[in-house]
């Protein structure tokens, strides 16, 4: 059975219980998903490099940063300096920047990811797909939690899996948006490697993070018939 990874979206965590939730998740999650929004690419302004440094104080899990920004080149070196394991940029703003920024990330010994909005075809990233370590498929519009799940986006996950097998590419495939009990079965059928879980799939299930994780685990296993691996 293919092992899947669950990456909690820290934008949706309860910041009043920051240390408690991170301490628990350190022993259960595979990585942390950290959204940085600039208020331009999307209307919201959320987490920052400072937030990453606070998580680093109490966690050794890999950090996967999702840049929802108009100018990724402004942010990449900051994240390189912080040694974020994954730096993921939106394909829609990479025209004229992709090769340089991917090389900048790789030269630092880190991994480069690209993110595709629901409307963006996978062909957009074909010029540099061989260089990418991770492809994130947005199953909702970017920038807000709790949006409607766009089922048609799952076709891109299937296509990327087939392309990876055919071309022997090395990227992992991640999905981002409304990953929860209602969608687990459909997502599992598409077959991503990493599930990003936010408020509807994890943090909003109970006030206690351990109980929330148990509910998420039960939901996933009941809907897919597969067990979440223990880290």
mmCIF file of C-alpha atoms in Angstrom:
data_model
loop_
_atom_site.group_PDB
_atom_site.id
_atom_site.type_symbol
_atom_site.label_atom_id
_atom_site.label_comp_id
_atom_site.label_asym_id
_atom_site.label_seq_id
_atom_site.Cartn_x
_atom_site.Cartn_y
_atom_site.Cartn_z
ATOM 1 C CA UNK A 1 0.000 0.000 0.000
ATOM 2 C CA UNK A 2 1.312 3.436 -0.940
ATOM 3 C CA UNK A 3 2.144 5.514 2.126
ATOM 4 C CA UNK A 4 0.415 8.885 2.253
ATOM 5 C CA UNK A 5 1.477 11.886 4.309
ATOM 6 C CA UNK A 6 -0.707 14.345 6.199
ATOM 7 C CA UNK A 7 0.513 17.926 6.400
ATOM 8 C CA UNK A 8 -1.443 20.191 8.787
ATOM 9 C CA UNK A 9 -2.080 23.706 7.501
ATOM 10 C CA UNK A 10 -0.914 25.852 10.405
ATOM 11 C CA UNK A 11 -2.886 28.845 9.151
ATOM 12 C CA UNK A 12 -5.973 27.100 10.531
ATOM 13 C CA UNK A 13 -4.582 25.989 13.902
ATOM 14 C CA UNK A 14 -5.667 27.449 17.235
ATOM 15 C CA UNK A 15 -2.929 29.963 18.024
ATOM 16 C CA UNK A 16 -4.079 30.118 21.654
ATOM 17 C CA UNK A 17 -2.865 26.505 21.839
ATOM 18 C CA UNK A 18 0.209 26.915 19.668
ATOM 19 C CA UNK A 19 2.700 24.940 21.765
ATOM 20 C CA UNK A 20 0.198 22.242 22.720
ATOM 21 C CA UNK A 21 -0.879 21.598 19.148
ATOM 22 C CA UNK A 22 2.615 21.670 17.633
ATOM 23 C CA UNK A 23 3.976 19.373 20.353
ATOM 24 C CA UNK A 24 1.270 16.817 19.616
ATOM 25 C CA UNK A 25 1.533 17.062 15.835
ATOM 26 C CA UNK A 26 5.311 16.626 15.945
ATOM 27 C CA UNK A 27 4.660 12.945 16.651
ATOM 28 C CA UNK A 28 1.882 12.438 14.104
ATOM 29 C CA UNK A 29 2.182 14.694 11.052
ATOM 30 C CA UNK A 30 4.642 14.203 8.207
ATOM 31 C CA UNK A 31 5.330 17.898 7.635
ATOM 32 C CA UNK A 32 3.851 21.337 8.267
ATOM 33 C CA UNK A 33 2.141 23.424 5.598
ATOM 34 C CA UNK A 34 2.719 27.149 6.089
ATOM 35 C CA UNK A 35 0.833 29.700 3.988
ATOM 36 C CA UNK A 36 2.432 33.066 3.339
ATOM 37 C CA UNK A 37 0.063 35.561 1.676
ATOM 38 C CA UNK A 38 1.018 39.105 0.705
ATOM 39 C CA UNK A 39 -2.420 40.737 0.455
ATOM 40 C CA UNK A 40 -1.926 41.204 -3.301
ATOM 41 C CA UNK A 41 -1.889 37.788 -4.963
ATOM 42 C CA UNK A 42 -4.756 36.957 -2.619
ATOM 43 C CA UNK A 43 -6.608 39.461 -0.413
ATOM 44 C CA UNK A 44 -5.548 37.923 2.889
ATOM 45 C CA UNK A 45 -2.313 38.433 4.801
ATOM 46 C CA UNK A 46 -1.406 35.413 6.908
ATOM 47 C CA UNK A 47 1.760 33.778 8.229
ATOM 48 C CA UNK A 48 5.328 35.006 7.857
ATOM 49 C CA UNK A 49 8.944 33.868 8.126
ATOM 50 C CA UNK A 50 8.797 34.934 11.784
ATOM 51 C CA UNK A 51 6.066 32.333 12.364
ATOM 52 C CA UNK A 52 8.305 29.663 10.870
ATOM 53 C CA UNK A 53 11.085 30.587 13.289
ATOM 54 C CA UNK A 54 8.650 30.146 16.186
ATOM 55 C CA UNK A 55 7.639 26.677 14.983
ATOM 56 C CA UNK A 56 11.328 25.772 14.563
ATOM 57 C CA UNK A 57 11.884 26.353 18.283
ATOM 58 C CA UNK A 58 9.732 23.347 19.165
ATOM 59 C CA UNK A 59 9.683 21.202 16.018
ATOM 60 C CA UNK A 60 12.049 19.360 13.700
ATOM 61 C CA UNK A 61 9.382 18.418 11.161
ATOM 62 C CA UNK A 62 9.920 19.551 7.564
ATOM 63 C CA UNK A 63 8.406 22.943 6.748
ATOM 64 C CA UNK A 64 6.606 23.314 3.427
ATOM 65 C CA UNK A 65 5.989 26.966 2.631
ATOM 66 C CA UNK A 66 3.206 27.882 0.199
ATOM 67 C CA UNK A 67 3.901 31.325 -1.252
ATOM 68 C CA UNK A 68 0.685 33.064 -2.321
ATOM 69 C CA UNK A 69 2.495 36.218 -3.393
ATOM 70 C CA UNK A 70 2.902 38.307 -6.514
ATOM 71 C CA UNK A 71 6.704 38.486 -6.266
ATOM 72 C CA UNK A 72 8.146 35.148 -5.110
ATOM 73 C CA UNK A 73 11.714 36.370 -5.700
ATOM 74 C CA UNK A 74 11.278 38.761 -2.742
ATOM 75 C CA UNK A 75 10.543 35.852 -0.393
ATOM 76 C CA UNK A 76 12.637 32.945 -1.625
ATOM 77 C CA UNK A 77 15.999 34.046 -0.206
ATOM 78 C CA UNK A 78 14.450 34.678 3.208
ATOM 79 C CA UNK A 79 13.096 31.139 3.226
ATOM 80 C CA UNK A 80 16.371 29.739 1.919
ATOM 81 C CA UNK A 81 18.167 31.455 4.805
ATOM 82 C CA UNK A 82 15.723 29.783 7.210
ATOM 83 C CA UNK A 83 16.413 26.422 5.525
ATOM 84 C CA UNK A 84 12.745 25.670 4.856
ATOM 85 C CA UNK A 85 12.743 22.174 3.439
ATOM 86 C CA UNK A 86 10.129 22.948 0.753
ATOM 87 C CA UNK A 87 9.550 26.302 -0.946
ATOM 88 C CA UNK A 88 6.456 26.209 -3.164
ATOM 89 C CA UNK A 89 5.566 28.969 -5.618
ATOM 90 C CA UNK A 90 2.483 29.597 -7.753
ATOM 91 C CA UNK A 91 2.957 28.792 -11.423
ATOM 92 C CA UNK A 92 0.815 31.791 -12.343
ATOM 93 C CA UNK A 93 3.521 34.261 -11.191
ATOM 94 C CA UNK A 94 6.629 32.347 -12.321
ATOM 95 C CA UNK A 95 6.837 33.488 -15.933
ATOM 96 C CA UNK A 96 10.412 34.690 -16.410
ATOM 97 C CA UNK A 97 11.419 33.566 -12.908
ATOM 98 C CA UNK A 98 10.930 29.814 -12.722
ATOM 99 C CA UNK A 99 14.371 28.506 -13.673
ATOM 100 C CA UNK A 100 16.252 31.096 -11.633
ATOM 101 C CA UNK A 101 14.215 30.561 -8.467
ATOM 102 C CA UNK A 102 14.216 26.769 -8.736
ATOM 103 C CA UNK A 103 18.011 26.849 -9.148
ATOM 104 C CA UNK A 104 18.325 29.229 -6.192
ATOM 105 C CA UNK A 105 16.386 26.800 -3.991
ATOM 106 C CA UNK A 106 18.250 23.739 -5.227
ATOM 107 C CA UNK A 107 21.645 25.428 -4.846
ATOM 108 C CA UNK A 108 20.848 25.774 -1.147
ATOM 109 C CA UNK A 109 20.144 22.039 -0.879
ATOM 110 C CA UNK A 110 16.394 22.592 -0.493
ATOM 111 C CA UNK A 111 13.382 21.424 -2.506
ATOM 112 C CA UNK A 112 11.347 23.492 -4.939
ATOM 113 C CA UNK A 113 7.622 23.128 -5.434
ATOM 114 C CA UNK A 114 5.082 24.654 -7.766
ATOM 115 C CA UNK A 115 1.384 25.247 -7.054
ATOM 116 C CA UNK A 116 -1.431 25.174 -9.622
ATOM 117 C CA UNK A 117 -4.703 27.046 -9.164
ATOM 118 C CA UNK A 118 -7.919 25.210 -10.099
ATOM 119 C CA UNK A 119 -8.043 26.938 -13.507
ATOM 120 C CA UNK A 120 -4.359 26.421 -14.349
ATOM 121 C CA UNK A 121 -3.561 23.458 -16.645
ATOM 122 C CA UNK A 122 -0.593 21.245 -15.868
ATOM 123 C CA UNK A 123 0.865 22.080 -19.290
ATOM 124 C CA UNK A 124 1.811 25.488 -17.846
ATOM 125 C CA UNK A 125 4.697 23.916 -15.927
ATOM 126 C CA UNK A 126 5.951 21.543 -18.626
ATOM 127 C CA UNK A 127 8.989 23.734 -19.499
ATOM 128 C CA UNK A 128 10.487 23.130 -16.041
ATOM 129 C CA UNK A 129 8.605 20.104 -14.710
ATOM 130 C CA UNK A 130 11.756 17.936 -14.697
ATOM 131 C CA UNK A 131 13.291 20.275 -12.118
ATOM 132 C CA UNK A 132 10.358 20.304 -9.693
ATOM 133 C CA UNK A 133 10.359 18.333 -6.451
ATOM 134 C CA UNK A 134 6.696 18.803 -5.583
ATOM 135 C CA UNK A 135 3.511 19.814 -7.406
ATOM 136 C CA UNK A 136 0.600 21.079 -5.339
ATOM 137 C CA UNK A 137 -2.872 20.968 -6.846
ATOM 138 C CA UNK A 138 -5.294 23.512 -5.406
ATOM 139 C CA UNK A 139 -8.712 21.891 -5.030
ATOM 140 C CA UNK A 140 -10.182 25.238 -3.922
ATOM 141 C CA UNK A 141 -9.514 28.817 -4.973
ATOM 142 C CA UNK A 142 -6.452 30.099 -3.094
ATOM 143 C CA UNK A 143 -6.468 32.496 -0.184
ATOM 144 C CA UNK A 144 -9.339 31.461 2.061
ATOM 145 C CA UNK A 145 -10.115 28.494 4.290
ATOM 146 C CA UNK A 146 -13.429 26.649 4.135
ATOM 147 C CA UNK A 147 -14.192 26.971 0.428
ATOM 148 C CA UNK A 148 -16.128 24.615 -1.845
ATOM 149 C CA UNK A 149 -14.194 21.551 -2.976
ATOM 150 C CA UNK A 150 -13.676 21.608 -6.765
ATOM 151 C CA UNK A 151 -13.824 17.946 -7.717
ATOM 152 C CA UNK A 152 -12.659 18.423 -11.309
ATOM 153 C CA UNK A 153 -9.199 19.440 -10.063
ATOM 154 C CA UNK A 154 -8.572 15.833 -9.076
ATOM 155 C CA UNK A 155 -8.149 14.998 -12.766
ATOM 156 C CA UNK A 156 -4.845 16.873 -12.646
ATOM 157 C CA UNK A 157 -3.598 14.633 -9.850
ATOM 158 C CA UNK A 158 -4.379 11.558 -11.927
ATOM 159 C CA UNK A 159 -2.679 13.071 -14.986
ATOM 160 C CA UNK A 160 0.422 13.981 -12.959
ATOM 161 C CA UNK A 161 0.681 10.466 -11.563
ATOM 162 C CA UNK A 162 0.485 8.992 -15.048
ATOM 163 C CA UNK A 163 3.027 11.474 -16.393
ATOM 164 C CA UNK A 164 5.397 10.751 -13.509
ATOM 165 C CA UNK A 165 5.252 7.019 -14.218
ATOM 166 C CA UNK A 166 5.700 7.511 -17.959
ATOM 167 C CA UNK A 167 8.604 9.982 -17.784
ATOM 168 C CA UNK A 168 10.127 8.725 -14.521
ATOM 169 C CA UNK A 169 9.886 12.167 -12.960
ATOM 170 C CA UNK A 170 10.681 12.427 -9.258
ATOM 171 C CA UNK A 171 8.157 14.998 -7.988
ATOM 172 C CA UNK A 172 5.660 14.238 -5.242
ATOM 173 C CA UNK A 173 2.026 15.272 -5.668
ATOM 174 C CA UNK A 174 0.172 17.219 -3.010
ATOM 175 C CA UNK A 175 -3.436 18.391 -2.774
ATOM 176 C CA UNK A 176 -4.549 21.546 -0.966
ATOM 177 C CA UNK A 177 -8.132 22.425 -0.089
ATOM 178 C CA UNK A 178 -11.162 20.951 1.719
ATOM 179 C CA UNK A 179 -9.531 17.649 2.570
ATOM 180 C CA UNK A 180 -12.031 16.107 4.986
ATOM 181 C CA UNK A 181 -14.505 13.287 5.529
ATOM 182 C CA UNK A 182 -16.711 14.385 2.618
ATOM 183 C CA UNK A 183 -13.850 14.398 0.119
ATOM 184 C CA UNK A 184 -11.397 11.749 1.394
ATOM 185 C CA UNK A 185 -12.762 8.954 -0.803
ATOM 186 C CA UNK A 186 -12.607 11.035 -3.994
ATOM 187 C CA UNK A 187 -9.146 12.358 -3.184
ATOM 188 C CA UNK A 188 -7.870 8.863 -2.399
ATOM 189 C CA UNK A 189 -9.091 7.637 -5.783
ATOM 190 C CA UNK A 190 -7.005 10.348 -7.482
ATOM 191 C CA UNK A 191 -3.969 9.278 -5.454
ATOM 192 C CA UNK A 192 -1.911 12.236 -4.171
ATOM 193 C CA UNK A 193 1.134 11.590 -1.997
ATOM 194 C CA UNK A 194 0.409 14.374 0.497
ATOM 195 C CA UNK A 195 -2.887 15.579 1.946
ATOM 196 C CA UNK A 196 -2.953 19.077 3.387
ATOM 197 C CA UNK A 197 -5.496 19.158 6.213
ATOM 198 C CA UNK A 198 -6.913 22.370 7.629
ATOM 199 C CA UNK A 199 -9.898 23.439 9.650
ATOM 200 C CA UNK A 200 -12.572 21.190 8.140
ATOM 201 C CA UNK A 201 -10.342 18.116 8.101
ATOM 202 C CA UNK A 202 -8.438 18.507 11.364
ATOM 203 C CA UNK A 203 -8.308 21.611 13.546
ATOM 204 C CA UNK A 204 -12.054 22.261 13.615
ATOM 205 C CA UNK A 205 -13.081 18.745 14.605
ATOM 206 C CA UNK A 206 -12.547 19.148 18.360
ATOM 207 C CA UNK A 207 -11.030 21.630 20.814
ATOM 208 C CA UNK A 208 -8.476 18.976 21.788
ATOM 209 C CA UNK A 209 -5.881 18.354 19.068
ATOM 210 C CA UNK A 210 -5.411 14.695 20.033
ATOM 211 C CA UNK A 211 -9.134 14.080 19.683
ATOM 212 C CA UNK A 212 -9.175 16.023 16.405
ATOM 213 C CA UNK A 213 -6.404 13.825 15.007
ATOM 214 C CA UNK A 214 -8.234 10.666 16.075
ATOM 215 C CA UNK A 215 -11.437 11.894 14.382
ATOM 216 C CA UNK A 216 -9.534 12.748 11.185
ATOM 217 C CA UNK A 217 -7.818 9.368 11.234
ATOM 218 C CA UNK A 218 -11.129 7.564 11.710
ATOM 219 C CA UNK A 219 -12.779 9.633 8.957
ATOM 220 C CA UNK A 220 -9.993 8.846 6.497
ATOM 221 C CA UNK A 221 -9.914 5.157 7.319
ATOM 222 C CA UNK A 222 -13.699 4.761 7.167
ATOM 223 C CA UNK A 223 -14.011 6.593 3.860
ATOM 224 C CA UNK A 224 -11.033 4.985 2.107
ATOM 225 C CA UNK A 225 -10.615 1.623 3.821
ATOM 226 C CA UNK A 226 -6.941 2.436 4.348
ATOM 227 C CA UNK A 227 -4.987 3.044 7.530
ATOM 228 C CA UNK A 228 -3.062 6.230 8.220
ATOM 229 C CA UNK A 229 0.535 5.131 8.864
ATOM 230 C CA UNK A 230 2.054 5.837 12.256
ATOM 231 C CA UNK A 231 5.180 8.021 12.032
#
